[in-house]
PDB file of C-alpha atoms in Angstrom:
ATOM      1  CA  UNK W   1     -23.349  16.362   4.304  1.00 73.00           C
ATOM      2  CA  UNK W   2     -22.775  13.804   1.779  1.00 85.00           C
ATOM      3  CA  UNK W   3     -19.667  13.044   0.533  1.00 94.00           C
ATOM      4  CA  UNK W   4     -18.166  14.651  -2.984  1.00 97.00           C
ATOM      5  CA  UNK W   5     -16.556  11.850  -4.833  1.00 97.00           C
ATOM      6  CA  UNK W   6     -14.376  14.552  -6.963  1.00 97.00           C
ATOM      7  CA  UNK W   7     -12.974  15.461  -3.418  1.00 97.00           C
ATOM      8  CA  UNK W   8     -12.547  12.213  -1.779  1.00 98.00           C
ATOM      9  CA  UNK W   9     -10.940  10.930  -5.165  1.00 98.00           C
ATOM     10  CA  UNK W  10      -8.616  13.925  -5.545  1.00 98.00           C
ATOM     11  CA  UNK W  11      -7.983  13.863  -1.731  1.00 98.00           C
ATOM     12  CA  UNK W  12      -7.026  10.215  -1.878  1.00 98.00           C
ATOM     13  CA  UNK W  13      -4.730  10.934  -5.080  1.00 97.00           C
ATOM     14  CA  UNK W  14      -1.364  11.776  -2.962  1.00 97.00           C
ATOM     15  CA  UNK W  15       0.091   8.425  -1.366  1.00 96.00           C
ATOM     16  CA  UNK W  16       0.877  10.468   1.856  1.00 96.00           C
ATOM     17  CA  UNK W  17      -2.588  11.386   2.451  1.00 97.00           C
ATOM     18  CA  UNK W  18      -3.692   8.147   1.739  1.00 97.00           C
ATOM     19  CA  UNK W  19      -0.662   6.887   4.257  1.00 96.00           C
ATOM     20  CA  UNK W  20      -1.722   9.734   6.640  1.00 96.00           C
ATOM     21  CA  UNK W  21      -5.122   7.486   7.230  1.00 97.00           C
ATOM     22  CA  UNK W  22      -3.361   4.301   7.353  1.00 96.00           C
ATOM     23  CA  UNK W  23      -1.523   5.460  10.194  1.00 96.00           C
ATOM     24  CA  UNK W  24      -4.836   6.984  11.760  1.00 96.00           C
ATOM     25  CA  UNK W  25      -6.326   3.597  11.903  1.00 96.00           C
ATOM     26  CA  UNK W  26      -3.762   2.625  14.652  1.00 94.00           C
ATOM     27  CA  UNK W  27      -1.986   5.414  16.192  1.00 93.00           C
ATOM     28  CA  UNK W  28      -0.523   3.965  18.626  1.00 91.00           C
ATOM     29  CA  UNK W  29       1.482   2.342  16.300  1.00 92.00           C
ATOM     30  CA  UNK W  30       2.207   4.461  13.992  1.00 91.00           C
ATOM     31  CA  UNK W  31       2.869   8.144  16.723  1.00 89.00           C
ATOM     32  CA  UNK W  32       4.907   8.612  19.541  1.00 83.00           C
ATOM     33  CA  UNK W  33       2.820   9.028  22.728  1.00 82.00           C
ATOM     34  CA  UNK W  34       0.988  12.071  23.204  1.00 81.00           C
ATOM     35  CA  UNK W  35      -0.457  14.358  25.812  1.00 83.00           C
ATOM     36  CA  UNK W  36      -3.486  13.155  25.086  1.00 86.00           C
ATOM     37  CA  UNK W  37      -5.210  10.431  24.456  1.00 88.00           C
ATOM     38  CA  UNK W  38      -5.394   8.958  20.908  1.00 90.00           C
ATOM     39  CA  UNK W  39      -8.981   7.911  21.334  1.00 89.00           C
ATOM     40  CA  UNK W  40      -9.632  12.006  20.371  1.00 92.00           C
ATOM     41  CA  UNK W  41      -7.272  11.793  17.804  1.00 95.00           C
ATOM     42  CA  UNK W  42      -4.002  12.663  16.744  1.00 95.00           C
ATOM     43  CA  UNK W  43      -2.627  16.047  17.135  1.00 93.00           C
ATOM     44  CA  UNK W  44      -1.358  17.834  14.430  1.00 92.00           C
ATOM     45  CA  UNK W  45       2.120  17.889  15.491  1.00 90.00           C
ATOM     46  CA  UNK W  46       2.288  14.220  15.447  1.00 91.00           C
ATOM     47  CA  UNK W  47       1.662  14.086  11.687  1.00 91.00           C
ATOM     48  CA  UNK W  48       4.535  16.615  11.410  1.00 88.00           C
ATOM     49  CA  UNK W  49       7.417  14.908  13.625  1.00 85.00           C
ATOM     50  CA  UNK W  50       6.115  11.640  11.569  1.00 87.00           C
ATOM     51  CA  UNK W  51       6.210  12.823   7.860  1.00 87.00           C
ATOM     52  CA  UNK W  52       9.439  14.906   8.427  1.00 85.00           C
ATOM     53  CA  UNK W  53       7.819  17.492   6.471  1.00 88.00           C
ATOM     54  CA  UNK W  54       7.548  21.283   7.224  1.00 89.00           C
ATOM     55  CA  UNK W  55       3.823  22.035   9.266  1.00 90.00           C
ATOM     56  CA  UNK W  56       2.825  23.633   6.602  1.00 93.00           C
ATOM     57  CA  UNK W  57       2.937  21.270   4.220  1.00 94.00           C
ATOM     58  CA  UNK W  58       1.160  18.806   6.855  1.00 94.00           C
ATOM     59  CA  UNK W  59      -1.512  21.301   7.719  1.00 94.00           C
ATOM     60  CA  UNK W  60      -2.321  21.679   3.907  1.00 97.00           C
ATOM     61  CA  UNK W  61      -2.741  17.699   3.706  1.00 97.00           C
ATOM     62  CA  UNK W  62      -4.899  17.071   6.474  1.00 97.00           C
ATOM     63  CA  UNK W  63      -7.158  20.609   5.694  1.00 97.00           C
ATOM     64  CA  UNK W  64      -7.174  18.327   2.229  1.00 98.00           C
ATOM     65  CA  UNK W  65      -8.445  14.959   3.755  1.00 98.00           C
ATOM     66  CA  UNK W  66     -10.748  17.370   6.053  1.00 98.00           C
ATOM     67  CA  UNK W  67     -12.274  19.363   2.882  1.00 97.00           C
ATOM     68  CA  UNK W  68     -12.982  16.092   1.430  1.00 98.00           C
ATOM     69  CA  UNK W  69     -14.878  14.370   4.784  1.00 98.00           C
ATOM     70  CA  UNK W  70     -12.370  11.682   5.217  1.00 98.00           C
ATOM     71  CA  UNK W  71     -11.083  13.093   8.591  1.00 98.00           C
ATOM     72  CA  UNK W  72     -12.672  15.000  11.531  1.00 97.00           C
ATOM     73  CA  UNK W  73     -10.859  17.365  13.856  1.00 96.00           C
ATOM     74  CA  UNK W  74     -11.207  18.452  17.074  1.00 95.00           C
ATOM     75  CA  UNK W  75      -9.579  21.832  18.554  1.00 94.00           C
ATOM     76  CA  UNK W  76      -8.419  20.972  22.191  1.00 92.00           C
ATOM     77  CA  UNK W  77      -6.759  24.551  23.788  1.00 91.00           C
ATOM     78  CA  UNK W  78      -4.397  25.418  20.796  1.00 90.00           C
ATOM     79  CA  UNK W  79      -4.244  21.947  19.319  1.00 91.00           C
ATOM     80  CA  UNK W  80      -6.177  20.015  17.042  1.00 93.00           C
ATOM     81  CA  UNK W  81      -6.566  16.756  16.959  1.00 96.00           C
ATOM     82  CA  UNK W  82      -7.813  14.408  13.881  1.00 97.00           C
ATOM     83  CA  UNK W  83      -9.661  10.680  13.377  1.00 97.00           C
ATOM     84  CA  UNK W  84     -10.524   9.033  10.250  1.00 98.00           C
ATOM     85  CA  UNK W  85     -14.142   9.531   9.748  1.00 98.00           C
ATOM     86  CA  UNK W  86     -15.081   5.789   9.358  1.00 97.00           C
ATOM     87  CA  UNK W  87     -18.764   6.516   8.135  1.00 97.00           C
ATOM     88  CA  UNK W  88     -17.633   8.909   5.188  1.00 98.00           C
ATOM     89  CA  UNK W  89     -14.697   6.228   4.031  1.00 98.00           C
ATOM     90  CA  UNK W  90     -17.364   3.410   4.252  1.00 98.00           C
ATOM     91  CA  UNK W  91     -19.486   5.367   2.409  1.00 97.00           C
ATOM     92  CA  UNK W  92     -17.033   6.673  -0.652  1.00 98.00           C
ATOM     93  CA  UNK W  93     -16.117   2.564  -0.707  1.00 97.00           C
ATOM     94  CA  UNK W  94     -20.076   1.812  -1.003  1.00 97.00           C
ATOM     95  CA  UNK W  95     -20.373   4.056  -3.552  1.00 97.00           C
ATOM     96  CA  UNK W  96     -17.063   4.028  -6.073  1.00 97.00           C
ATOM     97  CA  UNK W  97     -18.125  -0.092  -5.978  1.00 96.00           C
ATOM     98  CA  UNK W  98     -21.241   0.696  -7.098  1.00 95.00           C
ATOM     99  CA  UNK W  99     -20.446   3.560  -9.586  1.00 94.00           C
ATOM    100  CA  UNK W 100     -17.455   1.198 -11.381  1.00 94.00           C
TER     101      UNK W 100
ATOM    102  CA  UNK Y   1       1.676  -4.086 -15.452  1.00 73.00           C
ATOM    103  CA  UNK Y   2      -0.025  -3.616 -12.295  1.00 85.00           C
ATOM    104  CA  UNK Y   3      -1.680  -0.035 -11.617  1.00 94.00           C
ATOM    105  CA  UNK Y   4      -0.580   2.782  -9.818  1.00 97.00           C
ATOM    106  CA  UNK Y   5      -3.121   3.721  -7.612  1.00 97.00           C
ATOM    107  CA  UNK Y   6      -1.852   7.466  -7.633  1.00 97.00           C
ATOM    108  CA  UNK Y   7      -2.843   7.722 -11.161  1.00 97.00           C
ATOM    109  CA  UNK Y   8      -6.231   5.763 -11.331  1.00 98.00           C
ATOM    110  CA  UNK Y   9      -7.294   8.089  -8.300  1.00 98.00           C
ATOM    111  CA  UNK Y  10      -7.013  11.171 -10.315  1.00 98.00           C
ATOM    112  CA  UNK Y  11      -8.046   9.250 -13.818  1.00 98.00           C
ATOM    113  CA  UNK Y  12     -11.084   9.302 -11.868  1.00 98.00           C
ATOM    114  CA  UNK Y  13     -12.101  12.453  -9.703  1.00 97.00           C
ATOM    115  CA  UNK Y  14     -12.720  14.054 -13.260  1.00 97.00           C
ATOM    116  CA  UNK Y  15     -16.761  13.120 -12.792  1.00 96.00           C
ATOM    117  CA  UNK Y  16     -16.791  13.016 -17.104  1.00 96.00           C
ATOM    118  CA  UNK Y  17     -14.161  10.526 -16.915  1.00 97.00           C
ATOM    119  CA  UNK Y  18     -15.944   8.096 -14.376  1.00 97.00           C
ATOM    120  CA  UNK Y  19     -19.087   9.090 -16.637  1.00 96.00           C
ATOM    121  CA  UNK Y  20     -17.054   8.046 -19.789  1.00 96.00           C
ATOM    122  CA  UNK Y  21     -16.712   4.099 -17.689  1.00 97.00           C
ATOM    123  CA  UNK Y  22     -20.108   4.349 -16.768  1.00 96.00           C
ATOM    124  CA  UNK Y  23     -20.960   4.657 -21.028  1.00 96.00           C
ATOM    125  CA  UNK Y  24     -18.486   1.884 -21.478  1.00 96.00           C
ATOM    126  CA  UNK Y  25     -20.284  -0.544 -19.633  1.00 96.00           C
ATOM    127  CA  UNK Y  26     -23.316  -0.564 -22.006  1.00 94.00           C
ATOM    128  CA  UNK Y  27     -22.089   1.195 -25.090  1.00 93.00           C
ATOM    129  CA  UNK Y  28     -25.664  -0.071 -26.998  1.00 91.00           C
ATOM    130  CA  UNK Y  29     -27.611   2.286 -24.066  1.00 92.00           C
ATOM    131  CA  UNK Y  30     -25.215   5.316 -24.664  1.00 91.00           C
ATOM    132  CA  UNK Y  31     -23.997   5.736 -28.160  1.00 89.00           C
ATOM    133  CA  UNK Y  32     -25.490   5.615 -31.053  1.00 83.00           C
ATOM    134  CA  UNK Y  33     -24.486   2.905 -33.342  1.00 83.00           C
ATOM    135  CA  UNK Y  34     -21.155   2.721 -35.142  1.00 82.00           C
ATOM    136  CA  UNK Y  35     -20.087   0.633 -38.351  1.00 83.00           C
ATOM    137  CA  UNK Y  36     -17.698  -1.788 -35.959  1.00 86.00           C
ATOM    138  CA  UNK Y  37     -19.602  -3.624 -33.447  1.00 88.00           C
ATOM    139  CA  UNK Y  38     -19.205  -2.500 -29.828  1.00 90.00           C
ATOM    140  CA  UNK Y  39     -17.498  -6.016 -28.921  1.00 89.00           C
ATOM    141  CA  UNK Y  40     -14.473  -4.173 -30.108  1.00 92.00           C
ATOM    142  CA  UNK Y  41     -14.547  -1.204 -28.347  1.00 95.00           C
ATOM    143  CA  UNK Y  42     -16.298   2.038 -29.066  1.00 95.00           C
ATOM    144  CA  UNK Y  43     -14.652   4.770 -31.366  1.00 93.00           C
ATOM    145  CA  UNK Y  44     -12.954   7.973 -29.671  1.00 92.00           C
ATOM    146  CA  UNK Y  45     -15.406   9.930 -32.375  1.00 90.00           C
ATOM    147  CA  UNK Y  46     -19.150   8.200 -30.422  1.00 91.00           C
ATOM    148  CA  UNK Y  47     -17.682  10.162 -27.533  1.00 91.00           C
ATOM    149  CA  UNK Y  48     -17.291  13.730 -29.045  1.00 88.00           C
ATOM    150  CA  UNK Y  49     -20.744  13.405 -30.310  1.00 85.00           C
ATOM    151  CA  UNK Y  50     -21.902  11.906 -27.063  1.00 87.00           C
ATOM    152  CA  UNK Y  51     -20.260  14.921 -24.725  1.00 87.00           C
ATOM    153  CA  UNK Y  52     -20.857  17.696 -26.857  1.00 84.00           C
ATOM    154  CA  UNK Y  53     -16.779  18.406 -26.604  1.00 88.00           C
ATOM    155  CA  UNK Y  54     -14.423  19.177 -28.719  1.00 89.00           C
ATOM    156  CA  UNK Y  55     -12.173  16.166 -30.057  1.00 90.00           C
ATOM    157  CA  UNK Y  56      -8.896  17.109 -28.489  1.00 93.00           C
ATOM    158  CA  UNK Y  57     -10.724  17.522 -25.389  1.00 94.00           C
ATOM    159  CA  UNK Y  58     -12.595  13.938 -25.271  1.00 94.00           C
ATOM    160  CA  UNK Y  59      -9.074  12.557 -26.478  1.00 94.00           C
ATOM    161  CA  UNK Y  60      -7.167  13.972 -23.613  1.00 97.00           C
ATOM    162  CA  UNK Y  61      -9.718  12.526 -21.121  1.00 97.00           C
ATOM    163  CA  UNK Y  62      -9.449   8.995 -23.023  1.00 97.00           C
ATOM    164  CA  UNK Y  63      -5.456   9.067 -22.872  1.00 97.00           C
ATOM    165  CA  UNK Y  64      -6.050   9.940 -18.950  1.00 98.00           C
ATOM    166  CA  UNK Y  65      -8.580   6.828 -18.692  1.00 98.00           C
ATOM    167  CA  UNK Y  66      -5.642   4.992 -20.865  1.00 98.00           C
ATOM    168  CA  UNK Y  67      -2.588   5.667 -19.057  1.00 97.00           C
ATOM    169  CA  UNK Y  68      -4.340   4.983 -15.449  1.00 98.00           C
ATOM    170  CA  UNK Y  69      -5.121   1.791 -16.956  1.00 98.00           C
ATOM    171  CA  UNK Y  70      -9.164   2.160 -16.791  1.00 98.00           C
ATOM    172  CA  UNK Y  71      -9.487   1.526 -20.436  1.00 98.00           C
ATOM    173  CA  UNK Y  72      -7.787  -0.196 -23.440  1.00 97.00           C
ATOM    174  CA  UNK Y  73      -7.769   0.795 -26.927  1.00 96.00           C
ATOM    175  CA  UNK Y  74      -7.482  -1.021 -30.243  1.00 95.00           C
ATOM    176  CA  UNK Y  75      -6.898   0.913 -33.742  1.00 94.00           C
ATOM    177  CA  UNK Y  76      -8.749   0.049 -36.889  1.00 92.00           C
ATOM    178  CA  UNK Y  77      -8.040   1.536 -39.776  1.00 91.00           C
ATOM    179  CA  UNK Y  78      -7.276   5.308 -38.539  1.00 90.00           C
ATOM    180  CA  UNK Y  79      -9.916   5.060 -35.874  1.00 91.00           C
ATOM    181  CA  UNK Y  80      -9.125   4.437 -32.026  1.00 93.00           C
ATOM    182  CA  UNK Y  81     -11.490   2.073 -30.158  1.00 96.00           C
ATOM    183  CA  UNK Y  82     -11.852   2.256 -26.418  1.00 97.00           C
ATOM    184  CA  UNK Y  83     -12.904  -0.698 -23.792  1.00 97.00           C
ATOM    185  CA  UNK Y  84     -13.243  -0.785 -20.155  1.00 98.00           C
ATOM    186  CA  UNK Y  85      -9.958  -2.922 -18.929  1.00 98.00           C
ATOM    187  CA  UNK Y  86     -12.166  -5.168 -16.516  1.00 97.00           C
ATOM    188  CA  UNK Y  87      -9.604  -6.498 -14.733  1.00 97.00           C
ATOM    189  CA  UNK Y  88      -7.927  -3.131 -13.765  1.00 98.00           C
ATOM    190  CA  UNK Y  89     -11.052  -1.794 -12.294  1.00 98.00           C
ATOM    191  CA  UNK Y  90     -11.648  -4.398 -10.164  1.00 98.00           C
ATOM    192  CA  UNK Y  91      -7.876  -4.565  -8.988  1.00 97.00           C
ATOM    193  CA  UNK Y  92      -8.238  -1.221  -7.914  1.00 98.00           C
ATOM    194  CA  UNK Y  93     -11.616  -1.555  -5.937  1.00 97.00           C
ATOM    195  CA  UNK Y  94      -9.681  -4.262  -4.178  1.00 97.00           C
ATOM    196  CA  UNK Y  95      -6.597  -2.415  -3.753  1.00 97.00           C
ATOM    197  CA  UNK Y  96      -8.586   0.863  -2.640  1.00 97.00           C
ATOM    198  CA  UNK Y  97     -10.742  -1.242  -0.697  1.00 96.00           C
ATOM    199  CA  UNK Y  98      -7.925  -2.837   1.204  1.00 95.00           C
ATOM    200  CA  UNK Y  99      -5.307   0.338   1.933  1.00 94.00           C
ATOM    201  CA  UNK Y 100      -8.560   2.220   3.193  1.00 94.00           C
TER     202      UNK Y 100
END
């Protein structure tokens, strides 16, 4: 699905969601070690214990970033687990550059 | 001042404002001619006509476009004149370009 740049702009509007996928781009660095490995991303909880902020408010942030095709997630038993999707924030770039 | 990407991001996921920058780039191609030339901006009024809005709604998206720091303005006489602030824009696509 293409990207909606109304979303992605919006989305990228709050400095912690734009933080949230700074931190995504090396989470080793940026999480304390989980269960699993980062290389299927970062488990919700993570962001939580990170941000200091309640899960909800978290949850609503990355289901943001999600909406908006920024980030993927994967369920894994009760957890899920999210990655920057690379293609979609390549493509928003390509195409904000182009429309500005 | 430099620009806070916060407010530039939402400036622009309003899809009339980015269309409003898109205008500004060749005001000859999208408005139809005024008594100033366009060198000095184009007049808050070439907009209403050109969106179909109403006034205070075209003027609220302008002072959005303003404040982010997307456009300038320059008064003559009673009349507002708006200009894409080149060197904004292109902060920002490097800013954007870099945090993402």
């Amino acid at each position: 699905m293409p990207i909606d740049l109304d979303e992605v702009l919006k989305a990228l509007s709050h400095p912690l969601r734009r933080e949230m996928l700074e931190w995504l781009k090396e989470p080793e660095k940026h999480f304390v070690e989980q269960d699993h490995p980062f290389e299927i991303g970062v488990c919700a909880g993570k962001f939580d214990e990170r941000c200091g902020l309640s899960q909800s408010t978290v949850s609503a942030h990355l289901a943001t970033l999600q909406r908006a095709g920024l980030v993927t997630s994967r369920k894994v038993g009760q957890w899920n687990f999210f990655k920057r999707d690379e293609r979609n924030i390549a493509e928003f770039l390509r195409r904000i550059g182009e429309e500005l």
